[in-house]
CSV table of C-alpha atoms (C1' of nucleotides) in Angstrom, one decimal:
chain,number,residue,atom,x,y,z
K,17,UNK,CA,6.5,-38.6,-43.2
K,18,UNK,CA,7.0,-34.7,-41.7
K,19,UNK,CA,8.0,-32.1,-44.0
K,20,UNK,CA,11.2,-31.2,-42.2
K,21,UNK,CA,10.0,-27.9,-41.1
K,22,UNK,CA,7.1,-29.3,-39.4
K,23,UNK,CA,6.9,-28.5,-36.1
K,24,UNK,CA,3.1,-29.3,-35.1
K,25,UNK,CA,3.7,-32.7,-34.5
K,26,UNK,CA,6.9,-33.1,-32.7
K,27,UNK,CA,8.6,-35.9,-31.2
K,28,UNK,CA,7.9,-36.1,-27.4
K,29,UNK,CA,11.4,-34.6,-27.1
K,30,UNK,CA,11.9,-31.6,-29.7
K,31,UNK,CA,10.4,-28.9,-27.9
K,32,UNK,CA,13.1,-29.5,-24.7
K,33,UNK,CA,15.7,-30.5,-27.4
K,34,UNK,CA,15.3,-27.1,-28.9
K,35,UNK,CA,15.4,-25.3,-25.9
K,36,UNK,CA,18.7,-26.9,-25.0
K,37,UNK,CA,20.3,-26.6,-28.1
K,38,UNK,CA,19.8,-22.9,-28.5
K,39,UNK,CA,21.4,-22.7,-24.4
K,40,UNK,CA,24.1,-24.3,-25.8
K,41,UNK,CA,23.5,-27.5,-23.2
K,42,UNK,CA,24.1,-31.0,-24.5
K,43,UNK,CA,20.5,-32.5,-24.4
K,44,UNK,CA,21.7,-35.5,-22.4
K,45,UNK,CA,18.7,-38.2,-21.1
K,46,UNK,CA,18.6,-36.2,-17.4
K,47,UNK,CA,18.4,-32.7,-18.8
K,48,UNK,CA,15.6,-33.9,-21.8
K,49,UNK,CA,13.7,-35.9,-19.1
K,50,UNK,CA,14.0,-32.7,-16.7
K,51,UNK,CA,13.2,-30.4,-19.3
K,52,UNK,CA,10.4,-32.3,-20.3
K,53,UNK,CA,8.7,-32.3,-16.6
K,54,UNK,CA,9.4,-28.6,-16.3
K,55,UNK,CA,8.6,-27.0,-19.3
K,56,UNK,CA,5.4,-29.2,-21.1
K,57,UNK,CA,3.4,-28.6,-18.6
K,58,UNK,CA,2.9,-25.0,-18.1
K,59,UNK,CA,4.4,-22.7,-15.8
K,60,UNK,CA,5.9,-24.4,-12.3
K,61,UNK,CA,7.7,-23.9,-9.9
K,62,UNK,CA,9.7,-26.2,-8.2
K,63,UNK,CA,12.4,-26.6,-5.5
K,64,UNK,CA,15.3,-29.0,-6.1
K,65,UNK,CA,13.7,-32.0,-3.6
K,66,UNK,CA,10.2,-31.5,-5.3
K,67,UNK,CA,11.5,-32.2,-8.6
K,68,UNK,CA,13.8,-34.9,-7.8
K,69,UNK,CA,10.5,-36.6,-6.2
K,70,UNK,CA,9.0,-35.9,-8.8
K,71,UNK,CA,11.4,-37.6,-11.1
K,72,UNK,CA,12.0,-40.7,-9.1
K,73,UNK,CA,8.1,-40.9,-8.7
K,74,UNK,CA,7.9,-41.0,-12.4
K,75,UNK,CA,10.8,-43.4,-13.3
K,76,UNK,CA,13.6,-41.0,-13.9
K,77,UNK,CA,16.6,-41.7,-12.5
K,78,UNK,CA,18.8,-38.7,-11.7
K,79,UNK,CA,20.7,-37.8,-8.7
K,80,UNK,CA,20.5,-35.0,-7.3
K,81,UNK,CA,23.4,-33.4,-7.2
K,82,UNK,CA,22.5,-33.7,-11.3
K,83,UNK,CA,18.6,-31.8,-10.3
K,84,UNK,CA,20.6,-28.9,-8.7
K,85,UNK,CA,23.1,-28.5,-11.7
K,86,UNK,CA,20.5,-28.5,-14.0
K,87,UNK,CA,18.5,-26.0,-12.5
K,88,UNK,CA,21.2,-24.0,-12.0
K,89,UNK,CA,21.8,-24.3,-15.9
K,90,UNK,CA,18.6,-23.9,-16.6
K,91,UNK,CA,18.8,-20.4,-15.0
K,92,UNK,CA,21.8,-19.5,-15.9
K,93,UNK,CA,20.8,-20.1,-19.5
K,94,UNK,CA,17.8,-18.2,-19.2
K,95,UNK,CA,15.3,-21.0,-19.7
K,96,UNK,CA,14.7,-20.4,-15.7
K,97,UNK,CA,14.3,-18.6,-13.3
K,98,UNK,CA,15.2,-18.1,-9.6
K,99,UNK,CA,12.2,-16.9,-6.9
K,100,UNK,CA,13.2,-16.5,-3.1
K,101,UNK,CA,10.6,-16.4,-1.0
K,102,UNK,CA,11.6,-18.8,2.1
K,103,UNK,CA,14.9,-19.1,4.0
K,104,UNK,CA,16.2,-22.4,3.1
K,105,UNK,CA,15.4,-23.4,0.0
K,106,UNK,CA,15.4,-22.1,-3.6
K,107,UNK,CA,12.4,-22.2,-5.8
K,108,UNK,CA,12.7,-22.4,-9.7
K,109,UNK,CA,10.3,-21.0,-12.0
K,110,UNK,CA,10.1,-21.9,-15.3
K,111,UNK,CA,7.8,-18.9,-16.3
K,112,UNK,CA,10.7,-16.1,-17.5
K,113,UNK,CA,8.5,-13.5,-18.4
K,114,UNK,CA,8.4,-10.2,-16.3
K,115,UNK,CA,5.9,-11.1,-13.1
K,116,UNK,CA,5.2,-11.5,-9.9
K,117,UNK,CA,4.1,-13.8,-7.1
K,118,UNK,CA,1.8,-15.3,-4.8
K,119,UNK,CA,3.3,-17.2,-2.1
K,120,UNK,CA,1.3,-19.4,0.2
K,121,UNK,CA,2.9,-19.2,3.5
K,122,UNK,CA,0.9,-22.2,5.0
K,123,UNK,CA,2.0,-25.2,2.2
K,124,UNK,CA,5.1,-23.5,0.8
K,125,UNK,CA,3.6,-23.2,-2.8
K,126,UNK,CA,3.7,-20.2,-5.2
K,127,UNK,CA,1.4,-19.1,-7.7
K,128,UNK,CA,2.2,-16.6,-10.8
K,129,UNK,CA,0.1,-13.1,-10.4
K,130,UNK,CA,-1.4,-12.3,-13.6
K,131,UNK,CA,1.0,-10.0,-15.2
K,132,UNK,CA,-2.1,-7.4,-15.7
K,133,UNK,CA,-3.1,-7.5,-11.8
K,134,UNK,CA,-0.6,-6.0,-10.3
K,135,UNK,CA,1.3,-2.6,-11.1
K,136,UNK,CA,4.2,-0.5,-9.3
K,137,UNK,CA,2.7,3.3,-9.5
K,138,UNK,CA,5.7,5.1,-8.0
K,139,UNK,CA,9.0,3.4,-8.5
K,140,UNK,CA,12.0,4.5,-6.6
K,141,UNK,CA,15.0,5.9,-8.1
K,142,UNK,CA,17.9,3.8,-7.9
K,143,UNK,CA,20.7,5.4,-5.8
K,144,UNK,CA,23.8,6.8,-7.5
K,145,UNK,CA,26.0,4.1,-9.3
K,146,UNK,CA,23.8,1.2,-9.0
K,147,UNK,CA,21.0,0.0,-11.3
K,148,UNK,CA,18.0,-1.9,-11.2
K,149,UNK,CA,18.4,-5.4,-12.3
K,150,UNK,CA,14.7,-6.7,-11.1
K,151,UNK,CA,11.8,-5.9,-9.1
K,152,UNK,CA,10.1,-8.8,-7.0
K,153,UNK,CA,6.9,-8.4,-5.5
K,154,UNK,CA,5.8,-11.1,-3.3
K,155,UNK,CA,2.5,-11.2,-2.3
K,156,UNK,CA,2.1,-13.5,1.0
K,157,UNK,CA,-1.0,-15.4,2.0
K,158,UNK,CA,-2.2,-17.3,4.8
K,159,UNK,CA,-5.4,-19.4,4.7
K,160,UNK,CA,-8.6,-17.4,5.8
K,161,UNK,CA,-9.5,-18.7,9.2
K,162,UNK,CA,-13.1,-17.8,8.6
K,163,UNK,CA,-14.9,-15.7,6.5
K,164,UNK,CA,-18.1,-14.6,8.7
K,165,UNK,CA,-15.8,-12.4,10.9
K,166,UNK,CA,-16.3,-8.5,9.4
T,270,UNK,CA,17.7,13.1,40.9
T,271,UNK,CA,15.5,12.1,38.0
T,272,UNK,CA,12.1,12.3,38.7
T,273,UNK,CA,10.9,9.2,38.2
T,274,UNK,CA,8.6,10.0,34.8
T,275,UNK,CA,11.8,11.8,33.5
T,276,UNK,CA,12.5,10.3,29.9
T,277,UNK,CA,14.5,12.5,28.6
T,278,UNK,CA,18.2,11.5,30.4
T,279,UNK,CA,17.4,7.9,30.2
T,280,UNK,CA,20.0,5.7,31.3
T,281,UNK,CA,21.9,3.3,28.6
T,282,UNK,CA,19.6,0.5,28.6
T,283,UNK,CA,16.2,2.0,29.7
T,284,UNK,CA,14.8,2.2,25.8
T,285,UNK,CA,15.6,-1.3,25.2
T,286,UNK,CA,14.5,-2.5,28.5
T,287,UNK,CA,11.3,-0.9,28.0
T,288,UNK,CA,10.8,-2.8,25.1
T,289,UNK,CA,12.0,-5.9,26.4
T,290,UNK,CA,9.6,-5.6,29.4
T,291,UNK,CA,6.4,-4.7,26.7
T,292,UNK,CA,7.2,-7.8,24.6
T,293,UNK,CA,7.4,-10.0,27.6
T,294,UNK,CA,11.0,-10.8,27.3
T,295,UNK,CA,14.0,-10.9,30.3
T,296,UNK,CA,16.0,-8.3,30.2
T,297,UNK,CA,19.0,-10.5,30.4
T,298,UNK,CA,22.4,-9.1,29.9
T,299,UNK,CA,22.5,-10.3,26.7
T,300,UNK,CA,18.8,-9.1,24.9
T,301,UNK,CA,19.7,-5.5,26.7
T,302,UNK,CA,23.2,-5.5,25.1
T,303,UNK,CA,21.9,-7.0,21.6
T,304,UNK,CA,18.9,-4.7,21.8
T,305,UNK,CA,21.2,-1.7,22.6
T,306,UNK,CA,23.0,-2.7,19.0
T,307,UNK,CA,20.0,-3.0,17.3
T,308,UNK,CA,18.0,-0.5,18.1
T,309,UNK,CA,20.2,2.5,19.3
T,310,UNK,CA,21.4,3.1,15.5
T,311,UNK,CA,18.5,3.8,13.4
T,312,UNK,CA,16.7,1.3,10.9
T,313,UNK,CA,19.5,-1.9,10.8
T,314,UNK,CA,19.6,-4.8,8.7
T,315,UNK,CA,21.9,-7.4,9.9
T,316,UNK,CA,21.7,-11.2,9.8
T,317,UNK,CA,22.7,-13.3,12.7
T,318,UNK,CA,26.7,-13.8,11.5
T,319,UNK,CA,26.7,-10.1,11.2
T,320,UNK,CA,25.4,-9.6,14.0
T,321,UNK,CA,27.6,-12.0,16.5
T,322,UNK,CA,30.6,-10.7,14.7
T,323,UNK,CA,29.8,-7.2,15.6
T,324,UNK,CA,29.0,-8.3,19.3
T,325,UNK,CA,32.4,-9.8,19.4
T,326,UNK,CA,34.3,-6.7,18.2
T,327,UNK,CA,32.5,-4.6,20.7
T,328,UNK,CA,33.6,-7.1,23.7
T,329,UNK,CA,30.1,-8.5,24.2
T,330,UNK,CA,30.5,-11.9,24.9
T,331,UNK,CA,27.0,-13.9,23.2
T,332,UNK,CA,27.2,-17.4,21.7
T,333,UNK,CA,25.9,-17.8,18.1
T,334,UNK,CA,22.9,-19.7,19.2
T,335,UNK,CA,21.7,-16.9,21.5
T,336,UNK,CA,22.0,-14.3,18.9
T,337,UNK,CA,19.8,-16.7,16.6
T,338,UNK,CA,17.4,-17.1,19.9
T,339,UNK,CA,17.1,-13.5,20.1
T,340,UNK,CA,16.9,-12.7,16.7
T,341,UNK,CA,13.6,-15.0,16.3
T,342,UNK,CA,12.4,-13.9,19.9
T,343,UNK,CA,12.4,-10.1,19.3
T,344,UNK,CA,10.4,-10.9,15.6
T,345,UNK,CA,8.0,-13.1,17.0
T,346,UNK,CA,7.4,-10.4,19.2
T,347,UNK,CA,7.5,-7.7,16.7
T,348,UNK,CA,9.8,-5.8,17.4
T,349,UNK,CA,12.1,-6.7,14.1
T,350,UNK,CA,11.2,-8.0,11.2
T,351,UNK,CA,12.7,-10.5,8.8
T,352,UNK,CA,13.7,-10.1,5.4
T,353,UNK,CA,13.6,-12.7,3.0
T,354,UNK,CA,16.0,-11.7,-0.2
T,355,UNK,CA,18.8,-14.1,-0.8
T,356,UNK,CA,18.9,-17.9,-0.2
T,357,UNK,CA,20.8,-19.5,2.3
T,358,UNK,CA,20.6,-16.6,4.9
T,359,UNK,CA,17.9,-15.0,7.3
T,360,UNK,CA,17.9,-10.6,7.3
T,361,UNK,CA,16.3,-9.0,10.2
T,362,UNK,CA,15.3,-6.0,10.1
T,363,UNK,CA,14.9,-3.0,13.2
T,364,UNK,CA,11.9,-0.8,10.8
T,365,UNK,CA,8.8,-2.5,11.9
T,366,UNK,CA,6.9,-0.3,9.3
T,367,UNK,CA,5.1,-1.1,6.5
T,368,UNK,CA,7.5,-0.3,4.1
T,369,UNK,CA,10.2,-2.4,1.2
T,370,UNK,CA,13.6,-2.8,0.4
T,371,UNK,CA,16.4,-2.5,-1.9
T,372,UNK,CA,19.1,-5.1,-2.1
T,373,UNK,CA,22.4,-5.1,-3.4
T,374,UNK,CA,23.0,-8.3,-5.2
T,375,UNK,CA,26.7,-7.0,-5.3
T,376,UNK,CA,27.9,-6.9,-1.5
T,377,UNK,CA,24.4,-8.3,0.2
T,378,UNK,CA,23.0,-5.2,1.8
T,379,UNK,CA,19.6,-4.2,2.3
T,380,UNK,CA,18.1,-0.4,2.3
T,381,UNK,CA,14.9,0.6,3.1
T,382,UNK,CA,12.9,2.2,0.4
T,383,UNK,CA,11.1,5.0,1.8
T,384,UNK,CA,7.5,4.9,2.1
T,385,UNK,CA,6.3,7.2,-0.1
T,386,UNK,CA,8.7,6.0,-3.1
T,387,UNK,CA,7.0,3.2,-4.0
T,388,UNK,CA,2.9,2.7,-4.7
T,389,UNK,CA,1.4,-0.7,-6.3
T,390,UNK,CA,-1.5,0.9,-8.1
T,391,UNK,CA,-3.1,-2.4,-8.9
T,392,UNK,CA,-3.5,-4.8,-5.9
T,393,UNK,CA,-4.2,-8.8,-7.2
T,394,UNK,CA,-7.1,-10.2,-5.3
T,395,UNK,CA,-6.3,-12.8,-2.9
T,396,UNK,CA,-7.3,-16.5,-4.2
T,397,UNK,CA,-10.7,-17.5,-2.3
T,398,UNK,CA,-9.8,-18.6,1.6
T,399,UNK,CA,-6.7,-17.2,1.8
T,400,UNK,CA,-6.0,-13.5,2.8
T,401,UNK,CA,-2.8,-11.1,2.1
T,402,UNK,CA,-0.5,-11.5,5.4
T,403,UNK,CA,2.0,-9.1,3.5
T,404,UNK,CA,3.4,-7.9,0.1
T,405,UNK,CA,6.9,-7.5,-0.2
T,406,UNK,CA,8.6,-5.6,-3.1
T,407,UNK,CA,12.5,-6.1,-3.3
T,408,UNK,CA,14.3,-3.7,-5.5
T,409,UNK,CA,17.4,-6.1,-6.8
T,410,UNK,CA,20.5,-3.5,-7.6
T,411,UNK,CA,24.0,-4.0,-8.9
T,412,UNK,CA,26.4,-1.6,-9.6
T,413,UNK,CA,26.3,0.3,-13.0
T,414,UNK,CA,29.2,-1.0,-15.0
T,415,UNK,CA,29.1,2.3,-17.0
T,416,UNK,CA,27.5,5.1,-16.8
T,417,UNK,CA,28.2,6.7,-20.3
T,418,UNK,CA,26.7,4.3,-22.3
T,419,UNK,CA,23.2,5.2,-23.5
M,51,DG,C1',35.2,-46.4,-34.0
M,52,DG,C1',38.1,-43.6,-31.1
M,53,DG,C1',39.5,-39.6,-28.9
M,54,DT,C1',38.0,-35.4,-26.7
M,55,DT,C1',35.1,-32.9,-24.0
M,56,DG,C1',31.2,-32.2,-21.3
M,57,DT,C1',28.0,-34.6,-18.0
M,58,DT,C1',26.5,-37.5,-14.2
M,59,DT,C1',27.1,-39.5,-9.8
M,60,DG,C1',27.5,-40.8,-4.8
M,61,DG,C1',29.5,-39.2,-1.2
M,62,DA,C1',32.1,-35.9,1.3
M,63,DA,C1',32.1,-31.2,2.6
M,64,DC,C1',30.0,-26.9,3.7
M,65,DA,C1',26.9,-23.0,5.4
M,66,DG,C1',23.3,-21.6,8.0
M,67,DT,C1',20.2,-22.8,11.5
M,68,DT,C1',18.0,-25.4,15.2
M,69,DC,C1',18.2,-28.6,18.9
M,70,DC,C1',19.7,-30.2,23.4
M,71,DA,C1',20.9,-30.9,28.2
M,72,DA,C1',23.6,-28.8,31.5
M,73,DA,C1',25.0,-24.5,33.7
M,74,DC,C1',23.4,-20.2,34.8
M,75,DT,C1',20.5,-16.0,36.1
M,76,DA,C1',16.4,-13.1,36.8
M,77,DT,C1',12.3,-13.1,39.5
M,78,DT,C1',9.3,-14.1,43.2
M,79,DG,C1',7.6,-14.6,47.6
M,80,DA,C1',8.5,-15.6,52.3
W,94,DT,C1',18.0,-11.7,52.1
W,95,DC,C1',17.5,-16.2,50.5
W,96,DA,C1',15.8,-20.2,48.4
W,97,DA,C1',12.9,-22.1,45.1
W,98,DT,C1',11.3,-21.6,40.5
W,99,DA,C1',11.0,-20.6,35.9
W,100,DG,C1',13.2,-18.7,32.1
W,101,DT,C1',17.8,-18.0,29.6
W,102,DT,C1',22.3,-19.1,27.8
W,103,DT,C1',25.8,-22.1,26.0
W,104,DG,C1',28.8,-25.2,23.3
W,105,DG,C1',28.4,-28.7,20.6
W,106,DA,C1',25.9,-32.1,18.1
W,107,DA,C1',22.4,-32.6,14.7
W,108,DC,C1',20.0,-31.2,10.7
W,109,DT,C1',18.8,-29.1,6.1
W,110,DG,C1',19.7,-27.5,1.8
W,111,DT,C1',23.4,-26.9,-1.4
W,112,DT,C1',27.9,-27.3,-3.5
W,113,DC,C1',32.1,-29.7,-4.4
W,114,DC,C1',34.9,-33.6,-6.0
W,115,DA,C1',37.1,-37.2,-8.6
W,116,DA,C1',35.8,-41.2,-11.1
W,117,DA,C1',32.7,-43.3,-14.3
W,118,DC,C1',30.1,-42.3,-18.2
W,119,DA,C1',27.9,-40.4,-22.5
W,120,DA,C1',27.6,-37.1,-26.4
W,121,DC,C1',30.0,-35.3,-30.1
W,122,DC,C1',33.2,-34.9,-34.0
W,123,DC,C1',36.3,-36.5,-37.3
DNA sequence: GGGTTGTTTGGAACAGTTCCAAACTATTGA
DNA sequence: TCAATAGTTTGGAACTGTTCCAAACAACCC
């Protein structure tokens, strides 16, 4: 009953199955399952345990040596990308765009900084023979232990 | 024959010891030689292989767990710093400074970027209860593949 | 359907870091 | 100067996060 062009009531799967298509990436059950948790629900970001937790919690069953290659896909592909904030351990973002980060040094969690908040006014030039491939700003915050103080 | 507020003929160790005595640390053999390393050369980056590998060359004799001891020690104490840019391994830096980096994705070296290079014009507020413990800004580089085109 | 190729999997292997208990060393005070 | 004490170093085991591997499996194509 859809016209075959429409695409404002897909199947639970389409979106994902679209994205993985155009990677070039088979959409086997993990990846459409992963996809699915990562990418309908907004921008995340995610390390390789929290989202095979996250799987298992909902049912999925996917090992995680499979969680690690597909995230690695995922950012390989561009569908992902990678944010290093903490020694030992990657985090995963599925928000591509140009941005940057909070980073919340007490729980581990990171937050997207409005692209509009936060600006680089002076940037260095690159030295001789090498070029910039990305700029991270990481913006690090530790609970307020009271607010009376000044 | 020095007089005893004489500064300027210092013996070998007497700038590290000074700061190992300030941050309430031992001057063992090993901080004073590790500290001579570190902070005898300038601004250094170096993570913990490096820096047990360049020990061993120079005939100091420090086990792998001391140099990660005394990497964490003398940052807890402030007098380095550590640099979070790639996953899977811990920078320390010597520049104590407010100031940010540029990494070579290519060959894993860090640079500092001097201070008055780089300006964020626009500064994010902090989410409610929590405050800004830092902001970093990590200028990723790779070598230019070609510097004709465009 | 059947062959081909790409994917998933559990477990082994790895890298970087921390932990541990025993040996050692700087410091302190008599 | 020496002994007692408290802090430090050490090799190796343990741990954590990640990658590798070969076998089983699933998607794709004709």
């Amino acid at each position: 009953m859809n016209t075959p062009l429409d695409t404002s009531r897909d199947r639970p799967f389409s979106q994902t199955l679209r994205r993985l298509k155009d990677a070039g990436l088979r959409p086997t059950r993990q990846r459409l399952a992963l996809g699915k948790l990562l990418f309908d629900a907004g921008d995340r970001h995610v390390t390789a345990e929290q989202l095979h937790a996250e799987a298992g919690s909902k049912g999925i069953k996917v090992s995680l040596a499979t969680i690690y290659n597909t995230l690695n896909q995922f950012t390989e592909s561009g569908l992902m990308r990678e944010v290093v904030v903490a020694p030992g351990r990657s985090y995963y973002d599925t928000n591509t765009e140009d941005h940057h980060h909070f980073f919340y040094e007490d729980d581990g969690s990171l937050k997207d900084i409005p692209h509009d908040a936060i600006a680089l006014s002076a940037m260095p030039d690159a030295p001789e023979d090498a070029e910039v491939a990305r700029v991270d700003v990481i913006v690090r915050l530790c609970r307020a232990v009271d607010n009376q103080s000044q």
